[in-house]
PDB file of C-alpha atoms in Angstrom:
ATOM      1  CA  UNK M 297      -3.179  13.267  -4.053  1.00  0.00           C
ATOM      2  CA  UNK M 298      -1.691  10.658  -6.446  1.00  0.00           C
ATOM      3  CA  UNK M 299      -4.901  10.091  -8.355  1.00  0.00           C
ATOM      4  CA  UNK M 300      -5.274  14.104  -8.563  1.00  0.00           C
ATOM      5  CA  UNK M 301      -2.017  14.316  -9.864  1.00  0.00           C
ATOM      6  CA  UNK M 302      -3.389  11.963 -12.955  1.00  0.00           C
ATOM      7  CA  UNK M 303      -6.203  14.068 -13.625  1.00  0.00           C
ATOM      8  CA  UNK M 304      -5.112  17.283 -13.520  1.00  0.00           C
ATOM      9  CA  UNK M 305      -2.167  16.213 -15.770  1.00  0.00           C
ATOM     10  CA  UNK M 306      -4.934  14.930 -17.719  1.00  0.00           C
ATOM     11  CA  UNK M 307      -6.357  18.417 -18.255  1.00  0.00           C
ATOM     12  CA  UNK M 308      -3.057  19.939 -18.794  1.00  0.00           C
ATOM     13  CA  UNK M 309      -2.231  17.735 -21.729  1.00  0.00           C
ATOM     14  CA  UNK M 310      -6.056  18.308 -23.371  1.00  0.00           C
ATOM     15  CA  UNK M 311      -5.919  22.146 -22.740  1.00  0.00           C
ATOM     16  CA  UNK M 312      -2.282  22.055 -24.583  1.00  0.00           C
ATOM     17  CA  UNK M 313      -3.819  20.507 -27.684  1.00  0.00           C
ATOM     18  CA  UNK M 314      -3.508  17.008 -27.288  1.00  0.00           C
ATOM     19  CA  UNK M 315      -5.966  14.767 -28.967  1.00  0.00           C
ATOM     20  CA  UNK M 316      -8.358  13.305 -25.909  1.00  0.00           C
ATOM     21  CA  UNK M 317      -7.849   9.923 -27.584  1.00  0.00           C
ATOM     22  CA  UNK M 318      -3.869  10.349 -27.659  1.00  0.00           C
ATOM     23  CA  UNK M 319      -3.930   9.414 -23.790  1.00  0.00           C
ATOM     24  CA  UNK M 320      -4.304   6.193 -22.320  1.00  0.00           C
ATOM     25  CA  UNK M 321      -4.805   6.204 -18.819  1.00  0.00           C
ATOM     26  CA  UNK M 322      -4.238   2.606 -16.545  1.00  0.00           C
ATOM     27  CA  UNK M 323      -5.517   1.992 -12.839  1.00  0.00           C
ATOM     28  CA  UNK M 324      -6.050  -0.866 -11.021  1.00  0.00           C
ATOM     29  CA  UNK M 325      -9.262  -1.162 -10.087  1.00  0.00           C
ATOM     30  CA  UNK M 326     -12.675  -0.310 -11.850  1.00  0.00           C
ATOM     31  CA  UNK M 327     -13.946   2.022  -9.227  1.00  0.00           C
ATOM     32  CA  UNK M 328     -10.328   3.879  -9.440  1.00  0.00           C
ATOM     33  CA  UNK M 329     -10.958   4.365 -13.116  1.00  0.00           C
ATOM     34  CA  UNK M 330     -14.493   5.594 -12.708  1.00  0.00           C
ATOM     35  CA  UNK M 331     -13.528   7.739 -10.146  1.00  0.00           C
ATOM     36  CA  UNK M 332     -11.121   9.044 -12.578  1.00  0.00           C
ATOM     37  CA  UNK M 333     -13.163   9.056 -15.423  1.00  0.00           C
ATOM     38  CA  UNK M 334     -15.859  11.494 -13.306  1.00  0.00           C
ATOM     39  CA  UNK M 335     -12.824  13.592 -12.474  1.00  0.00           C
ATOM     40  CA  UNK M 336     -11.482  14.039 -15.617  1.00  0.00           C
ATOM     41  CA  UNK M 337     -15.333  14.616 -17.241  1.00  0.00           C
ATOM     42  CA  UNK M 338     -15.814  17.252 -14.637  1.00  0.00           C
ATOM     43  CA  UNK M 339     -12.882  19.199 -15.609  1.00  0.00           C
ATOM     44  CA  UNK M 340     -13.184  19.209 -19.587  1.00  0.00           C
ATOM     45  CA  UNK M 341     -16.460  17.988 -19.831  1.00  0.00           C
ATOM     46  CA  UNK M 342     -18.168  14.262 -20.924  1.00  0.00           C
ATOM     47  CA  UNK M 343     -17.735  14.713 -24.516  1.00  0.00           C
ATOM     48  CA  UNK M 344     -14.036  15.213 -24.564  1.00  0.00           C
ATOM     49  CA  UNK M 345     -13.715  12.541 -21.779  1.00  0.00           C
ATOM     50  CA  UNK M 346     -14.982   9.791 -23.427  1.00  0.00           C
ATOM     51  CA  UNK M 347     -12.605  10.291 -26.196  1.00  0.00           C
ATOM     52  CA  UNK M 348      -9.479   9.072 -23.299  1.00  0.00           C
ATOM     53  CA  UNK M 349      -8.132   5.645 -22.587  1.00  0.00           C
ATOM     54  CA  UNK M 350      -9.050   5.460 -19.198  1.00  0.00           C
ATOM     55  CA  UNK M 351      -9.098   1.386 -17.926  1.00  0.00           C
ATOM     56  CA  UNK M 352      -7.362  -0.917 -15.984  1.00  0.00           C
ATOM     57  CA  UNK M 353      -5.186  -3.170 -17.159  1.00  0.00           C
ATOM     58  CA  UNK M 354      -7.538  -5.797 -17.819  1.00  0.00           C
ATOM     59  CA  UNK M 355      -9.917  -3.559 -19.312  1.00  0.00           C
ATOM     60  CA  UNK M 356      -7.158  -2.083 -21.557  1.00  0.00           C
ATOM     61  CA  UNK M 357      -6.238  -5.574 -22.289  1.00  0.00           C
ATOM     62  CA  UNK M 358      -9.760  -6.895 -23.059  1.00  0.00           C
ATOM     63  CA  UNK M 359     -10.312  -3.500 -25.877  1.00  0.00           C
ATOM     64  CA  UNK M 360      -7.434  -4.098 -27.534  1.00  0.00           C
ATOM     65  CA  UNK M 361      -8.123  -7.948 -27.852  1.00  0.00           C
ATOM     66  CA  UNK M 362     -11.423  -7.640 -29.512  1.00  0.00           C
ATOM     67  CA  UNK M 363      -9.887  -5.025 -31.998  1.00  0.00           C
ATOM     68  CA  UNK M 364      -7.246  -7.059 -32.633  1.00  0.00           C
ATOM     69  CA  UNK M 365      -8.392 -10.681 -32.442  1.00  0.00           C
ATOM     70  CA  UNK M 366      -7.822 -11.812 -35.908  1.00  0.00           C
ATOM     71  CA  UNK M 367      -4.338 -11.216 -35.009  1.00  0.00           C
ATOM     72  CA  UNK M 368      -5.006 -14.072 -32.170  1.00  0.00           C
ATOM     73  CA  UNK M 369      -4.648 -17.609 -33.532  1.00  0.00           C
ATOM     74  CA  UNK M 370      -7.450 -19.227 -32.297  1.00  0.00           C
ATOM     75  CA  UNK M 371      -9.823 -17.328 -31.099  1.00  0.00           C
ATOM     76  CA  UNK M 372     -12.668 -15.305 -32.790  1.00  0.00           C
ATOM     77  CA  UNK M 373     -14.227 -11.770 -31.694  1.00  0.00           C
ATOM     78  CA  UNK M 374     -17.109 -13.136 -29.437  1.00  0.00           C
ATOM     79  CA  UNK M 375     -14.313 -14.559 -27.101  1.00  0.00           C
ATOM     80  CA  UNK M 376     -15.651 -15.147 -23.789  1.00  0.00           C
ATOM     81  CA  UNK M 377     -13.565 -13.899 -20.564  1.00  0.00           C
ATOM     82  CA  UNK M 378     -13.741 -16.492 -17.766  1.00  0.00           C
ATOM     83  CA  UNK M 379     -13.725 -14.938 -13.957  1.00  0.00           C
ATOM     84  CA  UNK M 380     -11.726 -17.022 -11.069  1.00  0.00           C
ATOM     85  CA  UNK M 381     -14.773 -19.219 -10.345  1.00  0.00           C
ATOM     86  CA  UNK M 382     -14.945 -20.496 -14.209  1.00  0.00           C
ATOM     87  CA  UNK M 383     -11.309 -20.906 -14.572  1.00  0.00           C
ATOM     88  CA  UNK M 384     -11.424 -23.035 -11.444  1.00  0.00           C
ATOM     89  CA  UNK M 385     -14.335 -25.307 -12.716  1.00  0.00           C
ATOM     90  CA  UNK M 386     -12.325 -25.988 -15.639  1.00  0.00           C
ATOM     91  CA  UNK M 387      -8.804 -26.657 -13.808  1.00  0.00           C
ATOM     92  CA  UNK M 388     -11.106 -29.554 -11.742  1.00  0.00           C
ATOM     93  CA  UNK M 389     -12.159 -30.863 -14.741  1.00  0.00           C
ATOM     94  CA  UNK M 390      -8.426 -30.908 -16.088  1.00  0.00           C
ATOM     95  CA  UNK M 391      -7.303 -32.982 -12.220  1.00  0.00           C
ATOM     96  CA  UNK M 392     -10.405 -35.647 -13.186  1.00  0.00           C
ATOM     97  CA  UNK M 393      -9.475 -36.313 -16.866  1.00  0.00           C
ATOM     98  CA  UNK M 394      -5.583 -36.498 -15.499  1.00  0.00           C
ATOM     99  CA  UNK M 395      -6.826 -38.790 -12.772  1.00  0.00           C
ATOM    100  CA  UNK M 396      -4.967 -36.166 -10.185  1.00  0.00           C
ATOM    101  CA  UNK M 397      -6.600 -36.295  -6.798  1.00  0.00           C
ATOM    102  CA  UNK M 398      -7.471 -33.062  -5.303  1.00  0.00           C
ATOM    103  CA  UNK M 399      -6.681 -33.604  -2.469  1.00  0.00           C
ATOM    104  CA  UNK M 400      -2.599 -33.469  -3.767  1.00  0.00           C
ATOM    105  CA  UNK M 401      -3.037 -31.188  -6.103  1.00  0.00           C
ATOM    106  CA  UNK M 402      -5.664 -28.653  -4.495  1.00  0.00           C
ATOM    107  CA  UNK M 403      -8.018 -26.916  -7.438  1.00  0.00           C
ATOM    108  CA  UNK M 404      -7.142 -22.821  -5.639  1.00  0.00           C
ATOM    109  CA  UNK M 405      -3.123 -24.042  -5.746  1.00  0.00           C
ATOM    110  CA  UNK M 406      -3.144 -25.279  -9.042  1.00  0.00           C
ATOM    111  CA  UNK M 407      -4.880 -22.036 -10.204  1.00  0.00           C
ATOM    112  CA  UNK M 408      -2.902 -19.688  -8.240  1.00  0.00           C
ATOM    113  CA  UNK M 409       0.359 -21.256  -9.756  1.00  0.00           C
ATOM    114  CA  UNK M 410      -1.048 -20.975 -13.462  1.00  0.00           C
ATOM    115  CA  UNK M 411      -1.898 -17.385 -12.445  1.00  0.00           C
ATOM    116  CA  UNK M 412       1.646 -16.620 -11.260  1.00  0.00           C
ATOM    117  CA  UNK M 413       3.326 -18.322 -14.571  1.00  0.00           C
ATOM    118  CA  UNK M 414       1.254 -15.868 -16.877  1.00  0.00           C
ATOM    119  CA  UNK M 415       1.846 -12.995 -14.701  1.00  0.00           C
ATOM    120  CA  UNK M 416       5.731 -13.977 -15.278  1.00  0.00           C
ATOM    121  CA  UNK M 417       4.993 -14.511 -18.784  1.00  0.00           C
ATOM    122  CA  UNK M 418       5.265 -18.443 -18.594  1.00  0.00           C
ATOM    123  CA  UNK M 419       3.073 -19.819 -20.856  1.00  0.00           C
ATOM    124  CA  UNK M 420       2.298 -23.536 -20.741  1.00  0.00           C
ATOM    125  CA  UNK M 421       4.999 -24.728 -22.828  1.00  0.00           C
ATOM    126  CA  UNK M 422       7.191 -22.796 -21.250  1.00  0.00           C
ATOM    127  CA  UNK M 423       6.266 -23.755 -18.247  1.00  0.00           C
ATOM    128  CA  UNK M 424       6.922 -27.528 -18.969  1.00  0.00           C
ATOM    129  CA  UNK M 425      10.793 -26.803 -19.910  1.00  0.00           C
ATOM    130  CA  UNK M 426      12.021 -25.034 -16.978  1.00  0.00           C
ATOM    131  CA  UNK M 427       9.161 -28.107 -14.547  1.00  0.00           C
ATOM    132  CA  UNK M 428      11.137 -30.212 -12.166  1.00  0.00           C
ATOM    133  CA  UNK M 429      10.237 -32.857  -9.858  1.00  0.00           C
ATOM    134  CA  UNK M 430       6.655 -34.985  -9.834  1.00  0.00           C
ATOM    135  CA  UNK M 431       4.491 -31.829  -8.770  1.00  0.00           C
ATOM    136  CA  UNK M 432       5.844 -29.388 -11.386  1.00  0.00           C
ATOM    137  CA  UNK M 433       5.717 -31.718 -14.080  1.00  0.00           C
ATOM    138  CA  UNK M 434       2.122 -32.549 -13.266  1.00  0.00           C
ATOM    139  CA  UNK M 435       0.882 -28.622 -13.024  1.00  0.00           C
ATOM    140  CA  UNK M 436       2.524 -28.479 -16.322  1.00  0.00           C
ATOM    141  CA  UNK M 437       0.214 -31.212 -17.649  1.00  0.00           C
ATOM    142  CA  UNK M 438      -2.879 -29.835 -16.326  1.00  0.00           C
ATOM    143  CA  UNK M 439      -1.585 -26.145 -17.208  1.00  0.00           C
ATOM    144  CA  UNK M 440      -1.149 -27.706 -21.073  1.00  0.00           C
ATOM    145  CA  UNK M 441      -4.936 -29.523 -20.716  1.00  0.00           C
ATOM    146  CA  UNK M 442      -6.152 -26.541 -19.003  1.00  0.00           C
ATOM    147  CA  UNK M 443      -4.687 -24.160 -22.338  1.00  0.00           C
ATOM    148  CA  UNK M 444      -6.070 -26.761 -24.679  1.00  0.00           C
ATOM    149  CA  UNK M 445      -9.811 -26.260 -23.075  1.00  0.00           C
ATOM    150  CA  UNK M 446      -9.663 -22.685 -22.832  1.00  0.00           C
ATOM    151  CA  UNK M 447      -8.818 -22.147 -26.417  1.00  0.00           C
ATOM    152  CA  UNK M 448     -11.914 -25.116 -27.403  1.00  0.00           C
ATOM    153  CA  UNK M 449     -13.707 -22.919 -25.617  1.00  0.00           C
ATOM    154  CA  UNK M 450     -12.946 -19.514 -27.155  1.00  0.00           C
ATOM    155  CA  UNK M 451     -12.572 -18.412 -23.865  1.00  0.00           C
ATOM    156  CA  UNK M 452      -9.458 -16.139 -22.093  1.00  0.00           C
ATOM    157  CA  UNK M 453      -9.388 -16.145 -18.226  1.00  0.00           C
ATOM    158  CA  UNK M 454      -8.333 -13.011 -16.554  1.00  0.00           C
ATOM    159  CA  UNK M 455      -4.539 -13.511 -16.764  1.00  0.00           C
ATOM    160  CA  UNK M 456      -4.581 -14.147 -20.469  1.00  0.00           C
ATOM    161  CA  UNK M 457      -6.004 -10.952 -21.216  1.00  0.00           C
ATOM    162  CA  UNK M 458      -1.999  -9.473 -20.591  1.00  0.00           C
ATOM    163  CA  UNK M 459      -0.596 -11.908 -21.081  1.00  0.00           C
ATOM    164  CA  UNK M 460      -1.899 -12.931 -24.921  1.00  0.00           C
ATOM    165  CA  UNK M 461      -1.926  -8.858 -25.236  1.00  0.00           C
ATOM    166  CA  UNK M 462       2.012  -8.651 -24.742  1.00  0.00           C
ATOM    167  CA  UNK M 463       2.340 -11.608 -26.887  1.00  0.00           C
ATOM    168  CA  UNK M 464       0.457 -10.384 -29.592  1.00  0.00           C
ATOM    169  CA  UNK M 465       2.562  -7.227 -29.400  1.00  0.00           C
ATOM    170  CA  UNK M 466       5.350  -8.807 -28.915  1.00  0.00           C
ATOM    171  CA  UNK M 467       5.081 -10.653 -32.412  1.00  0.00           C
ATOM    172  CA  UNK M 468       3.086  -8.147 -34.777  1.00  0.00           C
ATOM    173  CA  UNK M 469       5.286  -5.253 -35.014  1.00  0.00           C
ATOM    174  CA  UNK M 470       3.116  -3.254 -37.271  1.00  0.00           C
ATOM    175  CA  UNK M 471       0.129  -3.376 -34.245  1.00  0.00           C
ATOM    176  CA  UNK M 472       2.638  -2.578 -32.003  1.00  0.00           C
ATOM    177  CA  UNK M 473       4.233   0.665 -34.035  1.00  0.00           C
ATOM    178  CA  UNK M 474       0.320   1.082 -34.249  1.00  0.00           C
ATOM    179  CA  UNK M 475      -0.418   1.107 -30.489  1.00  0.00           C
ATOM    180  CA  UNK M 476       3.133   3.282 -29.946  1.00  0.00           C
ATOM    181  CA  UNK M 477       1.830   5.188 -32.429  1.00  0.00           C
ATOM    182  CA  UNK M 478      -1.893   5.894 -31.192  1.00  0.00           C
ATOM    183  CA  UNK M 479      -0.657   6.754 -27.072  1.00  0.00           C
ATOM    184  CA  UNK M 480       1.465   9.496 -27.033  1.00  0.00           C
ATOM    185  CA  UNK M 481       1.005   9.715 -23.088  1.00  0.00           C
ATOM    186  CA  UNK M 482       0.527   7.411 -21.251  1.00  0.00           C
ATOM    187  CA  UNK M 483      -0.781   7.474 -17.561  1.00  0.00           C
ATOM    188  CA  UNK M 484      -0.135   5.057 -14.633  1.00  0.00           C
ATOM    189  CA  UNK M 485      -2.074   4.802 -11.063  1.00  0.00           C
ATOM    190  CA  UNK M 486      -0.462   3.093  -8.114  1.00  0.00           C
ATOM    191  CA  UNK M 487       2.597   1.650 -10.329  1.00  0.00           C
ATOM    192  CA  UNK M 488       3.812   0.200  -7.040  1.00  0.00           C
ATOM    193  CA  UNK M 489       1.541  -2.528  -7.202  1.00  0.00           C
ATOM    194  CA  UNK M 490       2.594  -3.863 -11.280  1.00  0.00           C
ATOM    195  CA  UNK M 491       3.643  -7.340 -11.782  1.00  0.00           C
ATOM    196  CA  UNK M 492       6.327  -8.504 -14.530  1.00  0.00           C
ATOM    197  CA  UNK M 493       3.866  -8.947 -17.603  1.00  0.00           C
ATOM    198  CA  UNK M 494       1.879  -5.407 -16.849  1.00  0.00           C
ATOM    199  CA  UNK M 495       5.468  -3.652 -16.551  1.00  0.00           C
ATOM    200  CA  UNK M 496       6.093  -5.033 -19.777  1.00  0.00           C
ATOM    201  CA  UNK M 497       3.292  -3.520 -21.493  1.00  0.00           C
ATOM    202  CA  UNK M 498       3.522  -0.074 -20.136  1.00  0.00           C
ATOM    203  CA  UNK M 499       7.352  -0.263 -21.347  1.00  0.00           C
ATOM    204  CA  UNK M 500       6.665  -1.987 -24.826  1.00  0.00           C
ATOM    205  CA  UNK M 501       3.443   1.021 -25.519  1.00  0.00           C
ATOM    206  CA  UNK M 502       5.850   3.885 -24.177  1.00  0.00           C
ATOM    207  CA  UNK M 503       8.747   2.684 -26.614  1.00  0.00           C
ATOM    208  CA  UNK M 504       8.450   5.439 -28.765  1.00  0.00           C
ATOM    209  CA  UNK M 505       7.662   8.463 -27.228  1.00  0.00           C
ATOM    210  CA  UNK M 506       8.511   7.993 -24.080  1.00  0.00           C
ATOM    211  CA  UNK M 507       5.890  10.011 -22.596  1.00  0.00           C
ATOM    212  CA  UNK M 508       5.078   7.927 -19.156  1.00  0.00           C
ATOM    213  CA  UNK M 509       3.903   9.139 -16.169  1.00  0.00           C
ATOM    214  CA  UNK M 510       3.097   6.829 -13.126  1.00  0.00           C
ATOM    215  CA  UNK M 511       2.491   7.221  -9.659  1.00  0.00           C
ATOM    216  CA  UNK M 512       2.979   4.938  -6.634  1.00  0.00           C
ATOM    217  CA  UNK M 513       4.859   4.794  -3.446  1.00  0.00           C
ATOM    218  CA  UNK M 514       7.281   1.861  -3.170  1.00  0.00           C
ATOM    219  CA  UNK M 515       6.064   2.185   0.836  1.00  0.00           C
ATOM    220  CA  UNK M 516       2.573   0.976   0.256  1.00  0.00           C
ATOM    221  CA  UNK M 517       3.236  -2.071  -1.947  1.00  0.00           C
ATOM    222  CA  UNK M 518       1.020  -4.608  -0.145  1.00  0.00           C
ATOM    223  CA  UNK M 519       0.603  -7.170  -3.091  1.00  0.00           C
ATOM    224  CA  UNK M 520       3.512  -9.315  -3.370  1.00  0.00           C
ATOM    225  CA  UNK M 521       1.794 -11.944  -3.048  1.00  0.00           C
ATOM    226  CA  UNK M 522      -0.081 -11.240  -5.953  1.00  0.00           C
ATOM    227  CA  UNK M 523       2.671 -10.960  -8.545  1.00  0.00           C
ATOM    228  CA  UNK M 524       3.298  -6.973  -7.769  1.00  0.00           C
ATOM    229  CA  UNK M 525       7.040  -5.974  -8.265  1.00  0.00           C
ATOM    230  CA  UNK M 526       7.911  -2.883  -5.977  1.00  0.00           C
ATOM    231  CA  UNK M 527      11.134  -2.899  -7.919  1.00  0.00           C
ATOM    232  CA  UNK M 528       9.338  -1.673 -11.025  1.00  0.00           C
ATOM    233  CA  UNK M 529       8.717   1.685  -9.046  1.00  0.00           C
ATOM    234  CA  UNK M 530      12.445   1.716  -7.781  1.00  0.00           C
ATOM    235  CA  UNK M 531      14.129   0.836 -11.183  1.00  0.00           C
ATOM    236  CA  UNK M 532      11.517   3.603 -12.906  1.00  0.00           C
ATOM    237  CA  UNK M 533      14.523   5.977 -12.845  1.00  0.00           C
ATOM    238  CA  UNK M 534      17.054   3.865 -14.348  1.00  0.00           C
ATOM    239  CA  UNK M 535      14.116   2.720 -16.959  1.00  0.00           C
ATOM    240  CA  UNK M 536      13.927   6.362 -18.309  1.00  0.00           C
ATOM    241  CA  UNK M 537      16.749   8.084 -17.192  1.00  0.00           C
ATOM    242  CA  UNK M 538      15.543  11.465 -18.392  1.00  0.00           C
ATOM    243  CA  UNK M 539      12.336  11.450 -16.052  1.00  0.00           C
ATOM    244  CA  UNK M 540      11.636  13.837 -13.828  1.00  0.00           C
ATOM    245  CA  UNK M 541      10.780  13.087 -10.275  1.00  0.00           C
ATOM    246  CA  UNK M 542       8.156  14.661  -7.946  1.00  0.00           C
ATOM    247  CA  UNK M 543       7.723  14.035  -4.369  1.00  0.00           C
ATOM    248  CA  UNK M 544       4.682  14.341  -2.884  1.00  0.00           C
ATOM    249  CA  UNK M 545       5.586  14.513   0.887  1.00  0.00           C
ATOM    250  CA  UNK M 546       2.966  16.877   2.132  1.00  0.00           C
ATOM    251  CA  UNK M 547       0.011  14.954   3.681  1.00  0.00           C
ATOM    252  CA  UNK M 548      -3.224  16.409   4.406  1.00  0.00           C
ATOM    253  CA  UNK M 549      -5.470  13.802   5.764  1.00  0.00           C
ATOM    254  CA  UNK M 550      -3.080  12.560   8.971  1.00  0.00           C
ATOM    255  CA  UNK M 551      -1.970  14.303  12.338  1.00  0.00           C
ATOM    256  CA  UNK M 552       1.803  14.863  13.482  1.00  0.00           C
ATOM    257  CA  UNK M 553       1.762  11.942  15.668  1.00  0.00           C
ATOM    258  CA  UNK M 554       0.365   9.669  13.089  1.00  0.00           C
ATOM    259  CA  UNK M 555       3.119  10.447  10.537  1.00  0.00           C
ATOM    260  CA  UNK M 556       5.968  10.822  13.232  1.00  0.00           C
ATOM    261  CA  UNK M 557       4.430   6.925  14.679  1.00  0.00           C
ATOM    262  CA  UNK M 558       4.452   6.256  10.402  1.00  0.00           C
ATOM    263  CA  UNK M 559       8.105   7.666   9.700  1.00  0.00           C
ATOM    264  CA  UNK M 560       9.639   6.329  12.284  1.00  0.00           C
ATOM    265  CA  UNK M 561       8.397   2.524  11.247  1.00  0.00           C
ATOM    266  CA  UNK M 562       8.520   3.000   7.319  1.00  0.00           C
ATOM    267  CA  UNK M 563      12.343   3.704   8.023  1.00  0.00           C
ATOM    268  CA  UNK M 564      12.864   0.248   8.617  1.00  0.00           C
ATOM    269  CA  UNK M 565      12.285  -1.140   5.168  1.00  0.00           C
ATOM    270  CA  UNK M 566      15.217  -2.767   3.235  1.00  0.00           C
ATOM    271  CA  UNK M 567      14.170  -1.184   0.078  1.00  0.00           C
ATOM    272  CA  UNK M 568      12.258   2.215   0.105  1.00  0.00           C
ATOM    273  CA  UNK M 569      13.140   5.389  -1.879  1.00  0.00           C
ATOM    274  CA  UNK M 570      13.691   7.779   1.048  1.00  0.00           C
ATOM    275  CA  UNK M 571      11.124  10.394   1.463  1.00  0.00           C
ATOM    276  CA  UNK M 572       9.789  11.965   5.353  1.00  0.00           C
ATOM    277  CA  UNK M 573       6.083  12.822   5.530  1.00  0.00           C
ATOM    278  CA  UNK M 574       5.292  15.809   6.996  1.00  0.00           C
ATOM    279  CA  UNK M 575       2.182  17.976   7.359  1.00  0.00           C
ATOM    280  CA  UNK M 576       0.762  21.426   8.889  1.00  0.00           C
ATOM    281  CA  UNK M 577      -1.806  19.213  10.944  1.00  0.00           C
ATOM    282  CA  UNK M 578      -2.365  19.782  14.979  1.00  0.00           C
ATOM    283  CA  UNK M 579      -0.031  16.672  16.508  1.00  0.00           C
ATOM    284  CA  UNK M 580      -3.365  15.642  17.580  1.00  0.00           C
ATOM    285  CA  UNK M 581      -4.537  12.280  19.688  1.00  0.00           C
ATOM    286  CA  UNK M 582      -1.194  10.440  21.086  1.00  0.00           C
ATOM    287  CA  UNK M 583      -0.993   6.554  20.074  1.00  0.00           C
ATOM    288  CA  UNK M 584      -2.658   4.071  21.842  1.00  0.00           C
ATOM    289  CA  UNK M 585      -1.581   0.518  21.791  1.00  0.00           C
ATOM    290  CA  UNK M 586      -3.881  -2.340  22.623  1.00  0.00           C
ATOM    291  CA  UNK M 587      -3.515  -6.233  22.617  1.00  0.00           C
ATOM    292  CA  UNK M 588      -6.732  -7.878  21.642  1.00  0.00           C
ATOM    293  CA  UNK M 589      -6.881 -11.464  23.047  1.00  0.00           C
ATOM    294  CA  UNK M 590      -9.311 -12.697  20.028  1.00  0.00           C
ATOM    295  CA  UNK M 591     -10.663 -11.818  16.756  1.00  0.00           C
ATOM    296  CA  UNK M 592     -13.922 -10.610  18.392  1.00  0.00           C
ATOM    297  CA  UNK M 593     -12.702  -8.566  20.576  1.00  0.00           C
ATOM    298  CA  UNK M 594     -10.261  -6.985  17.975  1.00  0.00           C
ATOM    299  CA  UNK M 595     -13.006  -5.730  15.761  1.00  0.00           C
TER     300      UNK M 595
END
């Protein structure tokens, strides 16, 4: 129900006379905001729906970039966005110009640590202050030569997109008042699964009116390893201390022994906002538990 909870608050705030294009609206994947695009259209209609901020993060990002690119040193408007596969070519072009043998320093490892810096908003220079030891100090190297090609290049990969976004907000106060200005609410999906730099933005664009909603469940984080902070969904109460908060604890798609089976094992966690799932569901099917001996015979 999270992503229902989005919507319909959606429609709440449009039918109580706020401007469609007053809302911005963040999910995490493209289909999600499609899905809640169609949602939202089918409630108030296409015409008022296309006037919302619905996009994920990157896409958020990208817009605001190509408004606001002269405010980019650097770069002009027809900026190119490079995917994984592009950033990747470039990074092995970076290891042969370096004289860096791939084998040490592995093209995916190099890339996933650049990825991780701007998603803690380390850029390359910073990155080379805090290096230490011979590996470190040569990521920084190819992190500075990789920075140096993308911007020859007029090119952002996918990380830059939030990360040169806070950083352009975070040094142009009068497009940030603008940006504070333009969102008066301001809608998050699955807020579980931010990293550092995308927490950032959602707290630098709600500075003024305060008016954020998100929705998560600290339970289902699943992307540490990507750079998501649960704590951002555990701290949200001590970030705005005048929030209200809303448990959704009824569940509608599982059976009593499922959520018992789920309880029972999501009780274990370290860190976990306390909450017991219940539901008016037959107990249904008991558990089964089977031990596969290979992949094969798993699936």
């Amino acid at each position: 129900g999270k992503t229902k909870v989005l919507t319909s608050r959606i429609a709440y705030l449009l039918e109580k006379g706020v401007p469609a294009y007053k809302i911005l609206a963040i999910t995490f994947t493209n289909k999600a905001a499609g899905e809640m695009r169609h949602r939202v259209a089918n409630i108030v209609g296409e015409t008022v729906a296309k006037d919302i901020w619905i996009h994920t993060f990157h896409a958020f990002c990208s817009r605001f970039l190509r408004i606001e690119v002269n405010n980019i040193a650097g770069y002009s408007p027809n900026f190119a966005i490079y995917d994984s596969s592009d950033s990747l070519n470039i990074i092995k072009t970076c290891l042969k110009e370096l004289n860096l043998d791939d084998k040490k320093f592995s093209p995916y490892s190099v890339s996933s640590t650049i990825s991780k810096a701007k998603n803690n908003l380390m850029d390359a220079a910073r990155f080379e202050k805090q290096a230490t030891g011979f590996f470190e100090e040569k990521i920084a190297a190819i992190y500075t030569l990789y920075e140096s090609k993308l911007l020859a290049n007029n090119a952002l990969d996918f990380d830059d997109l939030l990360l040169v976004t806070v950083k352009t907000l975070s040094v142009n106060p009068e497009v940030l008042k603008k940006y504070q200005t333009k969102f008066n609410y301001i809608l998050i999906d699955e807020y579980q699964d931010t990293n550092k730099v995308q927490y950032l933005l959602a707290q630098m664009l709600s500075e003024t009116h305060k008016n954020i909603c998100v929705v998560g469940d600290a339970d289902q984080s699943i992307y540490g390893w990507r750079g998501a902070d649960m704590q951002n969904i555990l701290d949200f109460e001590k970030d705005y201390p005048t929030c209200a908060t809303i448990l959704l604890d009824k569940n509608y798609r599982s059976s009593k022994n499922i959520l018992d089976a789920a309880n029972a094992v999501i009780q274990n966690n370290d860190l976990r906002k306390e909450k017991n799932l219940w539901t008016d569901n037959d107990p249904g099917a008991k558990i089964t538990y089977y031990r596969a001996h290979e992949e094969t015979e798993e699936v």
